[in-house]
PDB file of C-alpha atoms in Angstrom:
ATOM      1  CA  MET A   1      16.254  32.216  46.998  1.00 72.00           C
ATOM      2  CA  THR A   2      18.530  29.348  46.332  1.00 95.00           C
ATOM      3  CA  VAL A   3      17.633  25.737  47.183  1.00 96.00           C
ATOM      4  CA  LEU A   4      20.285  25.441  49.834  1.00 97.00           C
ATOM      5  CA  LYS A   5      19.160  28.769  51.441  1.00 97.00           C
ATOM      6  CA  GLN A   6      15.557  27.520  51.361  1.00 96.00           C
ATOM      7  CA  ILE A   7      16.362  24.319  53.233  1.00 98.00           C
ATOM      8  CA  GLN A   8      18.792  25.754  55.695  1.00 97.00           C
ATOM      9  CA  HIS A   9      17.974  24.772  59.260  1.00 98.00           C
ATOM     10  CA  LYS A  10      14.744  23.035  58.133  1.00 98.00           C
ATOM     11  CA  LEU A  11      13.371  19.626  57.995  1.00 97.00           C
ATOM     12  CA  ILE A  12      13.447  17.436  55.072  1.00 98.00           C
ATOM     13  CA  VAL A  13      11.322  14.270  55.109  1.00 97.00           C
ATOM     14  CA  SER A  14      12.316  11.152  53.218  1.00 97.00           C
ATOM     15  CA  CYS A  15       9.259   9.715  51.639  1.00 97.00           C
ATOM     16  CA  GLN A  16      10.228   6.157  50.421  1.00 94.00           C
ATOM     17  CA  ALA A  17       8.690   2.705  50.489  1.00 89.00           C
ATOM     18  CA  LEU A  18      10.542  -0.403  49.170  1.00 85.00           C
ATOM     19  CA  GLU A  19       8.843  -2.880  47.021  1.00 86.00           C
ATOM     20  CA  SER A  20       8.402  -5.290  49.921  1.00 87.00           C
ATOM     21  CA  GLU A  21       6.572  -2.547  51.945  1.00 87.00           C
ATOM     22  CA  PRO A  22       2.774  -2.012  52.044  1.00 90.00           C
ATOM     23  CA  LEU A  23       2.987   1.753  51.177  1.00 92.00           C
ATOM     24  CA  HIS A  24       5.046   1.127  47.971  1.00 92.00           C
ATOM     25  CA  ASP A  25       3.053   3.214  45.555  1.00 95.00           C
ATOM     26  CA  PRO A  26       3.740   6.567  43.881  1.00 96.00           C
ATOM     27  CA  TYR A  27       0.216   7.867  44.808  1.00 96.00           C
ATOM     28  CA  ILE A  28       0.827   7.127  48.456  1.00 96.00           C
ATOM     29  CA  MET A  29       4.357   8.672  48.478  1.00 97.00           C
ATOM     30  CA  GLY A  30       2.754  11.794  46.973  1.00 97.00           C
ATOM     31  CA  LYS A  31       0.278  11.978  49.849  1.00 97.00           C
ATOM     32  CA  MET A  32       2.961  11.302  52.268  1.00 96.00           C
ATOM     33  CA  ALA A  33       4.961  14.228  50.967  1.00 97.00           C
ATOM     34  CA  LEU A  34       1.787  16.493  51.228  1.00 98.00           C
ATOM     35  CA  ALA A  35       1.338  15.369  54.845  1.00 97.00           C
ATOM     36  CA  ALA A  36       5.004  16.112  55.543  1.00 97.00           C
ATOM     37  CA  LYS A  37       4.632  19.643  54.030  1.00 97.00           C
ATOM     38  CA  MET A  38       1.459  20.224  56.093  1.00 97.00           C
ATOM     39  CA  GLY A  39       3.614  19.247  59.229  1.00 97.00           C
ATOM     40  CA  GLY A  40       6.266  21.745  58.288  1.00 97.00           C
ATOM     41  CA  ALA A  41       8.798  20.005  56.081  1.00 97.00           C
ATOM     42  CA  GLU A  42      10.655  22.180  53.710  1.00 97.00           C
ATOM     43  CA  GLY A  43      12.051  19.614  51.501  1.00 98.00           C
ATOM     44  CA  ILE A  44      11.528  16.017  50.402  1.00 98.00           C
ATOM     45  CA  ARG A  45      13.901  13.059  49.676  1.00 98.00           C
ATOM     46  CA  ALA A  46      12.487  10.564  47.253  1.00 98.00           C
ATOM     47  CA  ASN A  47      13.337   7.370  45.476  1.00 97.00           C
ATOM     48  CA  THR A  48      12.475   6.746  41.810  1.00 97.00           C
ATOM     49  CA  VAL A  49      11.295   8.924  39.013  1.00 98.00           C
ATOM     50  CA  LYS A  50       7.632   7.627  39.451  1.00 97.00           C
ATOM     51  CA  ASP A  51       7.573   8.650  42.976  1.00 98.00           C
ATOM     52  CA  ILE A  52       9.244  11.999  42.346  1.00 98.00           C
ATOM     53  CA  GLN A  53       6.558  12.754  39.510  1.00 98.00           C
ATOM     54  CA  ALA A  54       3.762  11.925  42.020  1.00 98.00           C
ATOM     55  CA  ILE A  55       5.245  14.067  44.707  1.00 98.00           C
ATOM     56  CA  LYS A  56       5.590  17.048  42.443  1.00 98.00           C
ATOM     57  CA  LYS A  57       1.886  16.849  41.783  1.00 98.00           C
ATOM     58  CA  GLU A  58       1.232  17.353  45.535  1.00 98.00           C
ATOM     59  CA  VAL A  59       3.947  19.668  46.787  1.00 98.00           C
ATOM     60  CA  ASP A  60       6.197  22.372  45.506  1.00 97.00           C
ATOM     61  CA  LEU A  61       9.155  21.820  47.627  1.00 98.00           C
ATOM     62  CA  PRO A  62      12.965  21.188  46.954  1.00 98.00           C
ATOM     63  CA  ILE A  63      13.417  17.497  46.171  1.00 98.00           C
ATOM     64  CA  ILE A  64      16.473  15.392  46.803  1.00 98.00           C
ATOM     65  CA  GLY A  65      16.236  12.683  44.366  1.00 98.00           C
ATOM     66  CA  ILE A  66      17.725   9.132  44.341  1.00 98.00           C
ATOM     67  CA  ILE A  67      17.302   5.839  42.551  1.00 98.00           C
ATOM     68  CA  LYS A  68      18.015   2.709  44.459  1.00 97.00           C
ATOM     69  CA  GLN A  69      19.021  -0.147  42.223  1.00 95.00           C
ATOM     70  CA  ASP A  70      20.419  -3.409  43.272  1.00 94.00           C
ATOM     71  CA  TYR A  71      23.401  -4.704  40.979  1.00 96.00           C
ATOM     72  CA  PRO A  72      24.302  -8.270  41.557  1.00 94.00           C
ATOM     73  CA  GLY A  73      27.566  -8.635  43.456  1.00 93.00           C
ATOM     74  CA  ASN A  74      27.892  -4.972  44.349  1.00 96.00           C
ATOM     75  CA  ASN A  75      27.056  -3.092  47.536  1.00 95.00           C
ATOM     76  CA  VAL A  76      26.549   0.370  45.855  1.00 97.00           C
ATOM     77  CA  TYR A  77      22.911   0.869  45.425  1.00 95.00           C
ATOM     78  CA  ILE A  78      21.998   4.471  45.721  1.00 98.00           C
ATOM     79  CA  THR A  79      22.219   6.268  42.326  1.00 98.00           C
ATOM     80  CA  SER A  80      25.235   4.069  41.600  1.00 97.00           C
ATOM     81  CA  THR A  81      25.564   4.540  37.752  1.00 97.00           C
ATOM     82  CA  ILE A  82      25.274   7.283  35.092  1.00 97.00           C
ATOM     83  CA  LYS A  83      21.985   5.761  34.143  1.00 97.00           C
ATOM     84  CA  GLU A  84      20.310   6.638  37.253  1.00 98.00           C
ATOM     85  CA  ILE A  85      21.960  10.166  37.189  1.00 98.00           C
ATOM     86  CA  ASP A  86      20.553  10.741  33.686  1.00 98.00           C
ATOM     87  CA  GLU A  87      16.997   9.788  34.744  1.00 98.00           C
ATOM     88  CA  LEU A  88      17.108  12.025  37.807  1.00 98.00           C
ATOM     89  CA  TYR A  89      18.556  15.000  35.887  1.00 98.00           C
ATOM     90  CA  GLN A  90      15.910  14.597  33.134  1.00 98.00           C
ATOM     91  CA  GLU A  91      13.210  14.601  35.669  1.00 98.00           C
ATOM     92  CA  GLY A  92      14.530  17.867  37.042  1.00 97.00           C
ATOM     93  CA  VAL A  93      15.218  17.303  40.828  1.00 98.00           C
ATOM     94  CA  ASP A  94      16.844  20.020  42.786  1.00 98.00           C
ATOM     95  CA  ILE A  95      19.533  17.853  44.275  1.00 98.00           C
ATOM     96  CA  ILE A  96      20.761  14.401  43.243  1.00 98.00           C
ATOM     97  CA  ALA A  97      22.129  12.269  45.945  1.00 98.00           C
ATOM     98  CA  MET A  98      24.341   9.338  45.325  1.00 98.00           C
ATOM     99  CA  ASP A  99      26.586   6.783  47.294  1.00 98.00           C
ATOM    100  CA  ALA A 100      29.989   8.323  47.690  1.00 98.00           C
ATOM    101  CA  THR A 101      31.604   5.554  49.498  1.00 98.00           C
ATOM    102  CA  LYS A 102      34.963   4.045  48.794  1.00 97.00           C
ATOM    103  CA  GLN A 103      33.337   0.960  47.710  1.00 97.00           C
ATOM    104  CA  GLU A 104      33.778  -0.114  43.982  1.00 96.00           C
ATOM    105  CA  ARG A 105      30.783   0.809  41.793  1.00 97.00           C
ATOM    106  CA  PRO A 106      28.896  -1.630  39.655  1.00 96.00           C
ATOM    107  CA  ASP A 107      31.120  -0.634  36.555  1.00 93.00           C
ATOM    108  CA  GLY A 108      34.280  -1.167  38.526  1.00 95.00           C
ATOM    109  CA  ARG A 109      35.098   2.444  38.926  1.00 96.00           C
ATOM    110  CA  SER A 110      35.923   4.405  42.106  1.00 97.00           C
ATOM    111  CA  PHE A 111      33.624   7.333  43.122  1.00 98.00           C
ATOM    112  CA  GLU A 112      36.114   9.742  42.140  1.00 97.00           C
ATOM    113  CA  GLU A 113      36.245   8.359  38.616  1.00 97.00           C
ATOM    114  CA  PHE A 114      32.472   8.152  38.394  1.00 98.00           C
ATOM    115  CA  PHE A 115      31.855  11.722  39.566  1.00 98.00           C
ATOM    116  CA  PHE A 116      34.335  13.101  37.235  1.00 97.00           C
ATOM    117  CA  GLU A 117      32.229  12.013  34.380  1.00 97.00           C
ATOM    118  CA  VAL A 118      28.999  13.045  36.159  1.00 98.00           C
ATOM    119  CA  LYS A 119      30.152  16.554  36.960  1.00 98.00           C
ATOM    120  CA  LEU A 120      31.541  16.971  33.406  1.00 98.00           C
ATOM    121  CA  LYS A 121      28.191  16.000  31.911  1.00 98.00           C
ATOM    122  CA  TYR A 122      26.016  18.070  34.379  1.00 98.00           C
ATOM    123  CA  PRO A 123      28.152  20.964  35.610  1.00 98.00           C
ATOM    124  CA  ASP A 124      25.175  23.061  36.830  1.00 97.00           C
ATOM    125  CA  GLN A 125      23.460  20.288  38.874  1.00 98.00           C
ATOM    126  CA  LEU A 126      23.620  20.148  42.707  1.00 98.00           C
ATOM    127  CA  PHE A 127      25.043  16.882  43.834  1.00 98.00           C
ATOM    128  CA  MET A 128      24.959  15.336  47.389  1.00 98.00           C
ATOM    129  CA  ALA A 129      27.351  12.619  48.643  1.00 98.00           C
ATOM    130  CA  ASP A 130      25.958   9.954  50.934  1.00 98.00           C
ATOM    131  CA  VAL A 131      29.037   8.838  52.886  1.00 98.00           C
ATOM    132  CA  SER A 132      29.899   6.568  55.809  1.00 98.00           C
ATOM    133  CA  THR A 133      33.159   8.016  57.152  1.00 98.00           C
ATOM    134  CA  ILE A 134      34.974  11.408  57.508  1.00 98.00           C
ATOM    135  CA  GLU A 135      37.593  10.264  54.915  1.00 98.00           C
ATOM    136  CA  GLU A 136      34.796   9.679  52.202  1.00 98.00           C
ATOM    137  CA  ALA A 137      33.310  12.986  53.057  1.00 98.00           C
ATOM    138  CA  LEU A 138      36.642  14.699  52.485  1.00 98.00           C
ATOM    139  CA  MET A 139      37.226  12.826  49.305  1.00 98.00           C
ATOM    140  CA  ALA A 140      33.791  13.679  47.996  1.00 98.00           C
ATOM    141  CA  GLU A 141      34.334  17.353  48.754  1.00 98.00           C
ATOM    142  CA  LYS A 142      37.673  17.234  46.868  1.00 98.00           C
ATOM    143  CA  ALA A 143      35.944  15.536  43.967  1.00 98.00           C
ATOM    144  CA  GLY A 144      33.480  18.505  43.707  1.00 98.00           C
ATOM    145  CA  VAL A 145      30.233  17.608  45.345  1.00 98.00           C
ATOM    146  CA  ASP A 146      28.086  20.376  46.636  1.00 98.00           C
ATOM    147  CA  ILE A 147      26.701  18.705  49.837  1.00 98.00           C
ATOM    148  CA  ALA A 148      27.740  15.793  52.077  1.00 98.00           C
ATOM    149  CA  ALA A 149      25.690  13.653  54.403  1.00 98.00           C
ATOM    150  CA  PRO A 150      26.472  10.710  56.782  1.00 98.00           C
ATOM    151  CA  THR A 151      23.579   8.747  55.259  1.00 98.00           C
ATOM    152  CA  LEU A 152      25.547   5.483  55.059  1.00 98.00           C
ATOM    153  CA  ALA A 153      27.243   5.618  58.447  1.00 97.00           C
ATOM    154  CA  GLY A 154      27.052   2.155  59.917  1.00 95.00           C
ATOM    155  CA  TYR A 155      25.847   0.576  56.580  1.00 95.00           C
ATOM    156  CA  THR A 156      29.324  -0.060  55.091  1.00 97.00           C
ATOM    157  CA  PRO A 157      31.289  -2.968  56.501  1.00 96.00           C
ATOM    158  CA  TYR A 158      34.047  -0.671  57.743  1.00 97.00           C
ATOM    159  CA  SER A 159      31.685   1.906  59.440  1.00 97.00           C
ATOM    160  CA  ILE A 160      29.640  -0.427  61.667  1.00 96.00           C
ATOM    161  CA  GLY A 161      29.160   1.243  65.019  1.00 95.00           C
ATOM    162  CA  THR A 162      29.576   4.695  63.733  1.00 96.00           C
ATOM    163  CA  VAL A 163      27.387   7.268  65.531  1.00 95.00           C
ATOM    164  CA  PRO A 164      25.812   9.513  62.800  1.00 95.00           C
ATOM    165  CA  LEU A 165      25.670  12.513  65.107  1.00 96.00           C
ATOM    166  CA  GLU A 166      29.400  12.211  65.853  1.00 97.00           C
ATOM    167  CA  LEU A 167      30.128  11.975  62.173  1.00 98.00           C
ATOM    168  CA  VAL A 168      28.107  15.108  61.583  1.00 98.00           C
ATOM    169  CA  LYS A 169      30.195  16.955  64.061  1.00 98.00           C
ATOM    170  CA  GLN A 170      33.448  15.796  62.243  1.00 98.00           C
ATOM    171  CA  MET A 171      32.059  16.796  58.844  1.00 98.00           C
ATOM    172  CA  ALA A 172      30.809  20.140  59.996  1.00 98.00           C
ATOM    173  CA  ASP A 173      34.137  20.898  61.497  1.00 98.00           C
ATOM    174  CA  GLN A 174      36.320  19.714  58.544  1.00 98.00           C
ATOM    175  CA  LEU A 175      34.307  20.381  55.430  1.00 98.00           C
ATOM    176  CA  SER A 176      33.631  23.741  53.774  1.00 98.00           C
ATOM    177  CA  ILE A 177      30.437  22.536  51.946  1.00 98.00           C
ATOM    178  CA  PRO A 178      27.065  22.092  53.664  1.00 98.00           C
ATOM    179  CA  VAL A 179      26.483  18.944  55.851  1.00 98.00           C
ATOM    180  CA  ILE A 180      22.943  17.475  55.762  1.00 98.00           C
ATOM    181  CA  ALA A 181      22.299  15.324  58.804  1.00 98.00           C
ATOM    182  CA  GLU A 182      20.721  12.062  57.604  1.00 97.00           C
ATOM    183  CA  GLY A 183      20.779   8.464  58.993  1.00 94.00           C
ATOM    184  CA  ASN A 184      19.036   7.576  62.141  1.00 91.00           C
ATOM    185  CA  PHE A 185      18.031  11.108  63.260  1.00 95.00           C
ATOM    186  CA  ASP A 186      14.905   9.558  64.533  1.00 92.00           C
ATOM    187  CA  THR A 187      13.738  11.833  67.422  1.00 93.00           C
ATOM    188  CA  PRO A 188      13.222  15.534  67.569  1.00 95.00           C
ATOM    189  CA  GLU A 189      16.038  15.722  70.106  1.00 96.00           C
ATOM    190  CA  LYS A 190      18.491  14.139  67.715  1.00 97.00           C
ATOM    191  CA  ALA A 191      17.427  16.455  64.979  1.00 97.00           C
ATOM    192  CA  GLN A 192      18.054  19.509  67.179  1.00 97.00           C
ATOM    193  CA  SER A 193      21.392  17.982  68.236  1.00 97.00           C
ATOM    194  CA  ALA A 194      22.459  17.762  64.644  1.00 97.00           C
ATOM    195  CA  LEU A 195      21.594  21.422  63.992  1.00 97.00           C
ATOM    196  CA  LEU A 196      23.626  22.396  67.013  1.00 97.00           C
ATOM    197  CA  ALA A 197      26.509  20.286  65.780  1.00 97.00           C
ATOM    198  CA  GLY A 198      26.692  22.372  62.588  1.00 98.00           C
ATOM    199  CA  ALA A 199      24.273  20.450  60.211  1.00 98.00           C
ATOM    200  CA  HIS A 200      22.813  22.650  57.353  1.00 98.00           C
ATOM    201  CA  CYS A 201      19.518  20.838  57.842  1.00 98.00           C
ATOM    202  CA  VAL A 202      18.080  17.517  58.844  1.00 98.00           C
ATOM    203  CA  VAL A 203      16.553  14.575  56.972  1.00 98.00           C
ATOM    204  CA  VAL A 204      14.132  12.315  58.819  1.00 96.00           C
ATOM    205  CA  GLY A 205      12.626   9.231  57.114  1.00 92.00           C
ATOM    206  CA  SER A 206      11.663   6.065  58.898  1.00 89.00           C
ATOM    207  CA  ALA A 207      10.600   7.691  62.019  1.00 90.00           C
ATOM    208  CA  ILE A 208       7.897   9.656  60.098  1.00 90.00           C
ATOM    209  CA  THR A 209       7.175   7.731  56.939  1.00 89.00           C
ATOM    210  CA  ARG A 210       7.485   3.988  57.474  1.00 89.00           C
ATOM    211  CA  PRO A 211       4.605   3.058  59.761  1.00 91.00           C
ATOM    212  CA  GLN A 212       5.600  -0.638  59.895  1.00 90.00           C
ATOM    213  CA  LEU A 213       8.856   0.237  61.520  1.00 89.00           C
ATOM    214  CA  ILE A 214       7.273   2.830  63.872  1.00 90.00           C
ATOM    215  CA  THR A 215       4.732   0.071  64.891  1.00 91.00           C
ATOM    216  CA  GLU A 216       7.339  -2.468  65.433  1.00 91.00           C
ATOM    217  CA  LYS A 217       9.171  -0.201  67.934  1.00 88.00           C
ATOM    218  CA  PHE A 218       5.959   0.080  69.985  1.00 90.00           C
ATOM    219  CA  ALA A 219       5.158  -3.611  69.773  1.00 93.00           C
ATOM    220  CA  LYS A 220       8.773  -4.604  70.883  1.00 92.00           C
ATOM    221  CA  ALA A 221       8.640  -2.199  73.732  1.00 88.00           C
ATOM    222  CA  ILE A 222       5.341  -3.637  74.973  1.00 90.00           C
ATOM    223  CA  GLU A 223       6.477  -7.102  74.537  1.00 89.00           C
ATOM    224  CA  GLU A 224       9.618  -6.634  76.520  1.00 85.00           C
ATOM    225  CA  LYS A 225       7.672  -5.203  79.526  1.00 70.00           C
ATOM    226  CA  THR A 226       5.267  -8.124  79.254  1.00 76.00           C
ATOM    227  CA  GLU A 227       8.001 -10.781  79.209  1.00 70.00           C
ATOM    228  CA  LYS A 228       9.817  -9.151  82.196  1.00 67.00           C
ATOM    229  CA  GLY A 229       6.510  -9.378  84.224  1.00 64.00           C
ATOM    230  CA  GLN A 230       6.504  -5.566  84.667  1.00 69.00           C
ATOM    231  CA  VAL A 231       2.898  -5.178  83.347  1.00 55.00           C
ATOM    232  CA  MET A 232       0.087  -5.385  85.992  1.00 56.00           C
ATOM    233  CA  LYS A 233      -2.173  -8.461  85.622  1.00 58.00           C
TER     234      LYS A 233
END
């Protein structure tokens, strides 16, 4: 069974924790991936080689690999240079995801120029384009990516206000490659809607694996009701 067939109409859980977060540790991400598998996930999205190695010790599921790296003065930080591509390829992830927006990359190249080199170097690797607009999705497909996702919808200056589900619908209608729904699909209902809109599968991250954000939602909701005097004394 191919990787794309294995994850079709399934849930992928993004197991990531940034350096500023309390769960930032490869061991914890490995256990998070195991918990996701026990809950029914059929794939994992992970950041950094260390986390991916720890996750592989816990689960045998397809992995979408990324490396987030900040480059001063540049907005592209998801697998943004050939260095990150090399590291992920050498680790052996099933799918490599990367920023495929129209923003200039750290080396000054466009995505098309960058990906031409990448595909030439690794012709047999599956690549996923994280985009923020339908134009970027169409451009990425033309460049030769295997999968596209609206991961960055609302995160680029020119896509603020974009509704990821609406972008999924556009992408599913206009692309011939699989579309993975990713980016604020934070409820079971939204995940279902994404599949009904034509998504190949759905990635869920923060709503499952970032407890500080989940806690914050509950705390804010309770605080709002208290401030409005809607709570019985």
